[in-house]
mmCIF file of C-alpha atoms in Angstrom:
data_model
loop_
_atom_site.group_PDB
_atom_site.id
_atom_site.type_symbol
_atom_site.label_atom_id
_atom_site.label_comp_id
_atom_site.label_asym_id
_atom_site.label_seq_id
_atom_site.Cartn_x
_atom_site.Cartn_y
_atom_site.Cartn_z
ATOM 1 C CA MET A 299 -234.716 -106.268 147.476
ATOM 2 C CA ARG A 300 -237.527 -104.156 148.954
ATOM 3 C CA VAL A 301 -237.193 -100.445 148.138
ATOM 4 C CA LEU A 302 -239.210 -97.362 149.101
ATOM 5 C CA VAL A 303 -239.067 -94.371 146.745
ATOM 6 C CA VAL A 304 -240.006 -91.102 148.484
ATOM 7 C CA GLU A 305 -240.387 -88.287 145.953
ATOM 8 C CA ASP A 306 -243.078 -85.594 145.664
ATOM 9 C CA HIS A 307 -242.698 -85.198 141.889
ATOM 10 C CA ILE A 308 -245.160 -87.895 140.885
ATOM 11 C CA ARG A 309 -243.859 -88.469 137.349
ATOM 12 C CA LEU A 310 -240.277 -88.805 138.567
ATOM 13 C CA ALA A 311 -241.266 -91.089 141.443
ATOM 14 C CA ASP A 312 -243.293 -93.349 139.170
ATOM 15 C CA SER A 313 -240.518 -93.387 136.556
ATOM 16 C CA VAL A 314 -237.921 -94.420 139.157
ATOM 17 C CA ALA A 315 -240.272 -97.128 140.446
ATOM 18 C CA ARG A 316 -240.752 -98.545 136.920
ATOM 19 C CA VAL A 317 -236.997 -98.702 136.333
ATOM 20 C CA LEU A 318 -236.338 -100.434 139.656
ATOM 21 C CA ARG A 319 -239.150 -102.950 139.107
ATOM 22 C CA ARG A 320 -237.658 -103.840 135.722
ATOM 23 C CA GLU A 321 -234.476 -104.594 137.680
ATOM 24 C CA GLY A 322 -236.392 -107.129 139.775
ATOM 25 C CA MET A 323 -236.842 -105.000 142.895
ATOM 26 C CA ALA A 324 -240.041 -104.773 144.936
ATOM 27 C CA VAL A 325 -240.865 -101.058 145.036
ATOM 28 C CA ASP A 326 -243.327 -98.981 147.051
ATOM 29 C CA VAL A 327 -243.802 -95.243 146.451
ATOM 30 C CA ALA A 328 -244.598 -92.372 148.829
ATOM 31 C CA TYR A 329 -245.248 -88.856 147.514
ATOM 32 C CA ASP A 330 -244.766 -87.038 150.837
ATOM 33 C CA GLY A 331 -242.918 -87.427 154.105
ATOM 34 C CA THR A 332 -245.956 -88.386 156.154
ATOM 35 C CA ALA A 333 -246.723 -91.369 153.915
ATOM 36 C CA ALA A 334 -243.033 -92.341 154.011
ATOM 37 C CA VAL A 335 -243.020 -92.461 157.818
ATOM 38 C CA ASP A 336 -246.186 -94.569 157.810
ATOM 39 C CA LEU A 337 -244.740 -97.051 155.293
ATOM 40 C CA THR A 338 -241.375 -97.391 157.048
ATOM 41 C CA THR A 339 -243.240 -98.096 160.284
ATOM 42 C CA GLU A 340 -245.096 -100.984 158.640
ATOM 43 C CA THR A 341 -242.358 -102.429 156.379
ATOM 44 C CA ASP A 342 -238.664 -103.237 156.832
ATOM 45 C CA TYR A 343 -237.116 -101.811 153.638
ATOM 46 C CA ASP A 344 -233.636 -102.646 152.397
ATOM 47 C CA VAL A 345 -233.190 -99.197 150.835
ATOM 48 C CA VAL A 346 -235.131 -95.921 151.045
ATOM 49 C CA VAL A 347 -234.579 -93.497 148.161
ATOM 50 C CA LEU A 348 -235.407 -90.217 149.891
ATOM 51 C CA ASP A 349 -235.867 -86.746 148.416
ATOM 52 C CA ARG A 350 -234.890 -83.998 150.858
ATOM 53 C CA ASP A 351 -237.534 -81.501 149.743
ATOM 54 C CA LEU A 352 -240.848 -83.113 150.677
ATOM 55 C CA PRO A 353 -244.279 -81.831 151.664
ATOM 56 C CA GLY A 354 -245.626 -82.901 155.039
ATOM 57 C CA ILE A 355 -242.687 -84.233 157.045
ATOM 58 C CA PRO A 356 -239.429 -82.967 155.444
ATOM 59 C CA GLY A 357 -236.981 -85.508 154.053
ATOM 60 C CA ASP A 358 -234.370 -84.571 156.647
ATOM 61 C CA GLU A 359 -236.789 -85.426 159.459
ATOM 62 C CA VAL A 360 -237.762 -88.710 157.776
ATOM 63 C CA CYS A 361 -234.065 -89.585 157.699
ATOM 64 C CA ARG A 362 -233.622 -88.676 161.375
ATOM 65 C CA ARG A 363 -236.547 -90.883 162.364
ATOM 66 C CA LEU A 364 -235.167 -93.806 160.375
ATOM 67 C CA MET A 365 -231.796 -93.417 162.077
ATOM 68 C CA ARG A 366 -233.443 -93.583 165.516
ATOM 69 C CA GLU A 367 -234.876 -97.024 164.777
ATOM 70 C CA PRO A 368 -232.851 -100.268 165.054
ATOM 71 C CA LEU A 369 -233.333 -101.042 161.370
ATOM 72 C CA ARG A 370 -230.992 -102.354 158.693
ATOM 73 C CA THR A 371 -232.518 -99.878 156.199
ATOM 74 C CA ARG A 372 -230.046 -97.909 154.081
ATOM 75 C CA VAL A 373 -230.896 -94.378 152.928
ATOM 76 C CA LEU A 374 -230.011 -92.892 149.541
ATOM 77 C CA MET A 375 -230.784 -89.182 149.681
ATOM 78 C CA LEU A 376 -231.762 -87.226 146.561
ATOM 79 C CA THR A 377 -231.757 -83.457 146.143
ATOM 80 C CA ALA A 378 -231.620 -80.789 143.461
ATOM 81 C CA ALA A 379 -228.892 -79.031 145.484
ATOM 82 C CA ALA A 380 -225.489 -80.128 144.225
ATOM 83 C CA ALA A 381 -223.254 -78.061 146.559
ATOM 84 C CA VAL A 382 -220.726 -79.983 148.638
ATOM 85 C CA ALA A 383 -222.150 -78.468 151.824
ATOM 86 C CA ASP A 384 -225.573 -79.921 151.014
ATOM 87 C CA ARG A 385 -224.103 -83.365 150.442
ATOM 88 C CA VAL A 386 -222.169 -83.201 153.699
ATOM 89 C CA GLU A 387 -225.298 -82.120 155.580
ATOM 90 C CA GLY A 388 -227.297 -84.998 154.125
ATOM 91 C CA LEU A 389 -224.664 -87.538 155.112
ATOM 92 C CA THR A 390 -224.410 -85.972 158.572
ATOM 93 C CA LEU A 391 -228.117 -86.649 159.067
ATOM 94 C CA GLY A 392 -227.364 -90.364 158.718
ATOM 95 C CA ALA A 393 -227.911 -90.996 155.012
ATOM 96 C CA ASP A 394 -225.699 -93.747 153.597
ATOM 97 C CA ASP A 395 -225.311 -92.202 150.155
ATOM 98 C CA TYR A 396 -226.172 -89.009 148.331
ATOM 99 C CA LEU A 397 -227.144 -88.441 144.687
ATOM 100 C CA PRO A 398 -227.830 -84.979 143.225
ATOM 101 C CA LYS A 399 -230.531 -84.411 140.609
ATOM 102 C CA PRO A 400 -230.577 -84.829 137.697
ATOM 103 C CA PHE A 401 -229.144 -88.317 137.830
ATOM 104 C CA ALA A 402 -228.626 -91.181 135.387
ATOM 105 C CA TYR A 403 -230.808 -94.218 136.032
ATOM 106 C CA PRO A 404 -227.950 -96.738 135.657
ATOM 107 C CA GLU A 405 -226.037 -94.917 138.410
ATOM 108 C CA LEU A 406 -229.123 -94.823 140.642
ATOM 109 C CA VAL A 407 -229.663 -98.578 140.174
ATOM 110 C CA ALA A 408 -225.986 -99.315 140.881
ATOM 111 C CA ARG A 409 -226.015 -97.236 144.062
ATOM 112 C CA ILE A 410 -229.222 -98.887 145.300
ATOM 113 C CA ARG A 411 -227.792 -102.349 144.658
ATOM 114 C CA ALA A 412 -224.614 -101.424 146.535
ATOM 115 C CA LEU A 413 -226.633 -100.179 149.515
ATOM 116 C CA GLY A 414 -228.844 -103.264 149.383
ATOM 117 C CA ARG A 415 -225.795 -105.497 149.685
ATOM 118 C CA ARG A 416 -224.735 -103.539 152.766
ATOM 119 C CA SER A 417 -228.159 -104.012 154.378
ATOM 120 C CA GLN A 418 -227.877 -107.802 154.121
ATOM 121 C CA PRO A 419 -225.356 -110.291 155.526
ATOM 122 C CA ALA A 420 -222.346 -110.677 153.259
ATOM 123 C CA ALA A 421 -223.014 -112.968 150.290
ATOM 124 C CA PRO A 422 -220.751 -114.204 147.486
ATOM 125 C CA PRO A 423 -220.884 -112.193 144.225
ATOM 126 C CA VAL A 424 -222.240 -115.273 142.399
ATOM 127 C CA LEU A 425 -224.694 -117.585 144.173
ATOM 128 C CA THR A 426 -224.331 -121.286 143.421
ATOM 129 C CA HIS A 427 -226.070 -124.542 144.265
ATOM 130 C CA GLY A 428 -224.759 -127.614 142.468
ATOM 131 C CA ASP A 429 -224.787 -126.787 138.758
ATOM 132 C CA LEU A 430 -227.101 -123.789 139.313
ATOM 133 C CA THR A 431 -225.608 -120.266 139.310
ATOM 134 C CA LEU A 432 -227.051 -116.788 139.728
ATOM 135 C CA ASP A 433 -225.185 -113.515 139.317
ATOM 136 C CA PRO A 434 -227.270 -110.876 141.195
ATOM 137 C CA ALA A 435 -225.326 -107.926 139.784
ATOM 138 C CA ARG A 436 -225.756 -108.972 136.144
ATOM 139 C CA ARG A 437 -229.253 -110.425 136.748
ATOM 140 C CA VAL A 438 -228.467 -113.660 134.923
ATOM 141 C CA ALA A 439 -228.840 -117.302 135.940
ATOM 142 C CA GLY A 440 -227.703 -120.545 134.408
ATOM 143 C CA ARG A 441 -227.700 -124.273 134.937
ATOM 144 C CA ALA A 442 -225.106 -126.754 133.734
ATOM 145 C CA GLY A 443 -223.545 -123.985 131.659
ATOM 146 C CA SER A 444 -226.784 -123.032 129.865
ATOM 147 C CA PRO A 445 -228.534 -119.680 130.441
ATOM 148 C CA LEU A 446 -231.978 -119.709 132.063
ATOM 149 C CA PRO A 447 -234.716 -117.462 130.567
ATOM 150 C CA LEU A 448 -235.973 -116.069 133.897
ATOM 151 C CA ASN A 449 -238.097 -112.932 134.210
ATOM 152 C CA PRO A 450 -237.319 -110.347 136.959
ATOM 153 C CA LYS A 451 -239.689 -111.868 139.557
ATOM 154 C CA GLU A 452 -238.388 -115.387 138.935
ATOM 155 C CA LEU A 453 -234.814 -114.129 139.304
ATOM 156 C CA ALA A 454 -235.741 -112.345 142.531
ATOM 157 C CA VAL A 455 -237.408 -115.444 144.006
ATOM 158 C CA LEU A 456 -234.450 -117.629 143.042
ATOM 159 C CA GLU A 457 -231.989 -115.122 144.525
ATOM 160 C CA TYR A 458 -233.917 -114.981 147.806
ATOM 161 C CA LEU A 459 -234.113 -118.761 148.102
ATOM 162 C CA LEU A 460 -230.414 -119.204 147.259
ATOM 163 C CA THR A 461 -229.459 -116.540 149.791
ATOM 164 C CA ALA A 462 -231.547 -118.351 152.429
ATOM 165 C CA ALA A 463 -229.136 -121.297 151.932
ATOM 166 C CA GLY A 464 -231.578 -124.109 152.716
ATOM 167 C CA ARG A 465 -233.690 -122.242 155.247
ATOM 168 C CA VAL A 466 -237.427 -122.682 154.709
ATOM 169 C CA VAL A 467 -238.930 -119.473 153.311
ATOM 170 C CA SER A 468 -242.675 -119.004 153.681
ATOM 171 C CA ALA A 469 -244.899 -117.720 150.891
ATOM 172 C CA GLU A 470 -245.678 -114.723 153.114
ATOM 173 C CA GLU A 471 -241.969 -113.896 153.430
ATOM 174 C CA LEU A 472 -241.472 -114.133 149.669
ATOM 175 C CA LEU A 473 -244.484 -111.878 149.124
ATOM 176 C CA GLU A 474 -243.034 -109.371 151.593
ATOM 177 C CA ARG A 475 -239.506 -109.321 150.184
ATOM 178 C CA VAL A 476 -240.020 -109.854 146.427
ATOM 179 C CA TRP A 477 -243.347 -108.129 145.742
ATOM 180 C CA ASP A 478 -244.544 -104.683 146.794
ATOM 181 C CA ALA A 479 -247.511 -103.241 148.684
ATOM 182 C CA ALA A 480 -249.757 -103.560 145.613
ATOM 183 C CA ALA A 481 -249.550 -107.376 145.735
ATOM 184 C CA ASP A 482 -252.713 -109.118 146.918
ATOM 185 C CA PRO A 483 -251.775 -111.375 149.861
ATOM 186 C CA PHE A 484 -254.708 -113.668 149.078
ATOM 187 C CA THR A 485 -253.655 -114.530 145.529
ATOM 188 C CA THR A 486 -251.640 -117.516 144.334
ATOM 189 C CA THR A 487 -248.973 -115.215 142.887
ATOM 190 C CA VAL A 488 -246.107 -116.760 144.862
ATOM 191 C CA LYS A 489 -247.151 -120.344 144.107
ATOM 192 C CA ALA A 490 -247.559 -119.592 140.392
ATOM 193 C CA THR A 491 -244.158 -117.895 140.199
ATOM 194 C CA VAL A 492 -242.419 -120.759 142.025
ATOM 195 C CA ASN A 493 -244.091 -123.290 139.703
ATOM 196 C CA ARG A 494 -242.892 -121.409 136.606
ATOM 197 C CA LEU A 495 -239.432 -121.138 138.117
ATOM 198 C CA ARG A 496 -239.330 -124.883 138.819
ATOM 199 C CA ALA A 497 -240.286 -125.652 135.237
ATOM 200 C CA LYS A 498 -237.537 -123.393 133.864
ATOM 201 C CA LEU A 499 -234.896 -124.799 136.231
ATOM 202 C CA GLY A 500 -235.584 -128.327 134.963
ATOM 203 C CA ASP A 501 -234.449 -131.624 136.506
ATOM 204 C CA PRO A 502 -233.350 -132.665 138.980
ATOM 205 C CA PRO A 503 -235.609 -130.317 141.016
ATOM 206 C CA VAL A 504 -233.842 -127.861 143.334
ATOM 207 C CA ILE A 505 -236.830 -126.108 144.948
ATOM 208 C CA GLU A 506 -238.586 -128.191 147.573
ATOM 209 C CA THR A 507 -242.078 -127.453 148.899
ATOM 210 C CA VAL A 508 -242.273 -127.935 152.666
ATOM 211 C CA PRO A 509 -245.948 -128.627 153.513
ATOM 212 C CA ARG A 510 -247.586 -125.823 155.512
ATOM 213 C CA ALA A 511 -244.224 -124.050 155.801
ATOM 214 C CA GLY A 512 -242.948 -122.781 152.459
ATOM 215 C CA TYR A 513 -240.074 -123.414 150.069
ATOM 216 C CA ARG A 514 -236.348 -124.098 150.263
ATOM 217 C CA ILE A 515 -233.399 -124.911 148.058
ATOM 218 C CA SER A 516 -232.532 -128.589 148.423
#
């Protein structure tokens, strides 16, 4: 899942980003509305976590601009105002969900995951391929009844490939959807992660390399 966190309080924004990355999400951060508009123009995010009170372009206007575009992006609006009228106004702008500050991180993660599922085509709660299973909500995978010791990036790559259901996924697409803007597109990060994932999945192999095209579940 690719997420943009838009929050002008730098410590809070960076803290949210750390939590979401530990959950296996690819996270970019914008500290003002102008940067948020620039990033959403360049990248198709699954979820935008958007503070209403932003310098530059206000959060409400960022939300309006997102709603004018034919995107599948879902918006979770944050604000220090907890009044019902404020929540209604935020949802009226087009936001998909609303969370007042202060909030609990587990609730924030759960809401983002729920919105992320809505931004994608419907998928089963547990992804399977032969004796391989992955539960995206619990972030656990197993094969032949044994748990697999996968790190967050390996889980995210496996989830994306399983969701693709045999479609060839390029390294560029994996870099776009599983990593964030800080990832160097000229590194072998994707190849190294796929190789580690293959080794942990064991035999028979389930990830096929398609020359000059990418990877797929086979």
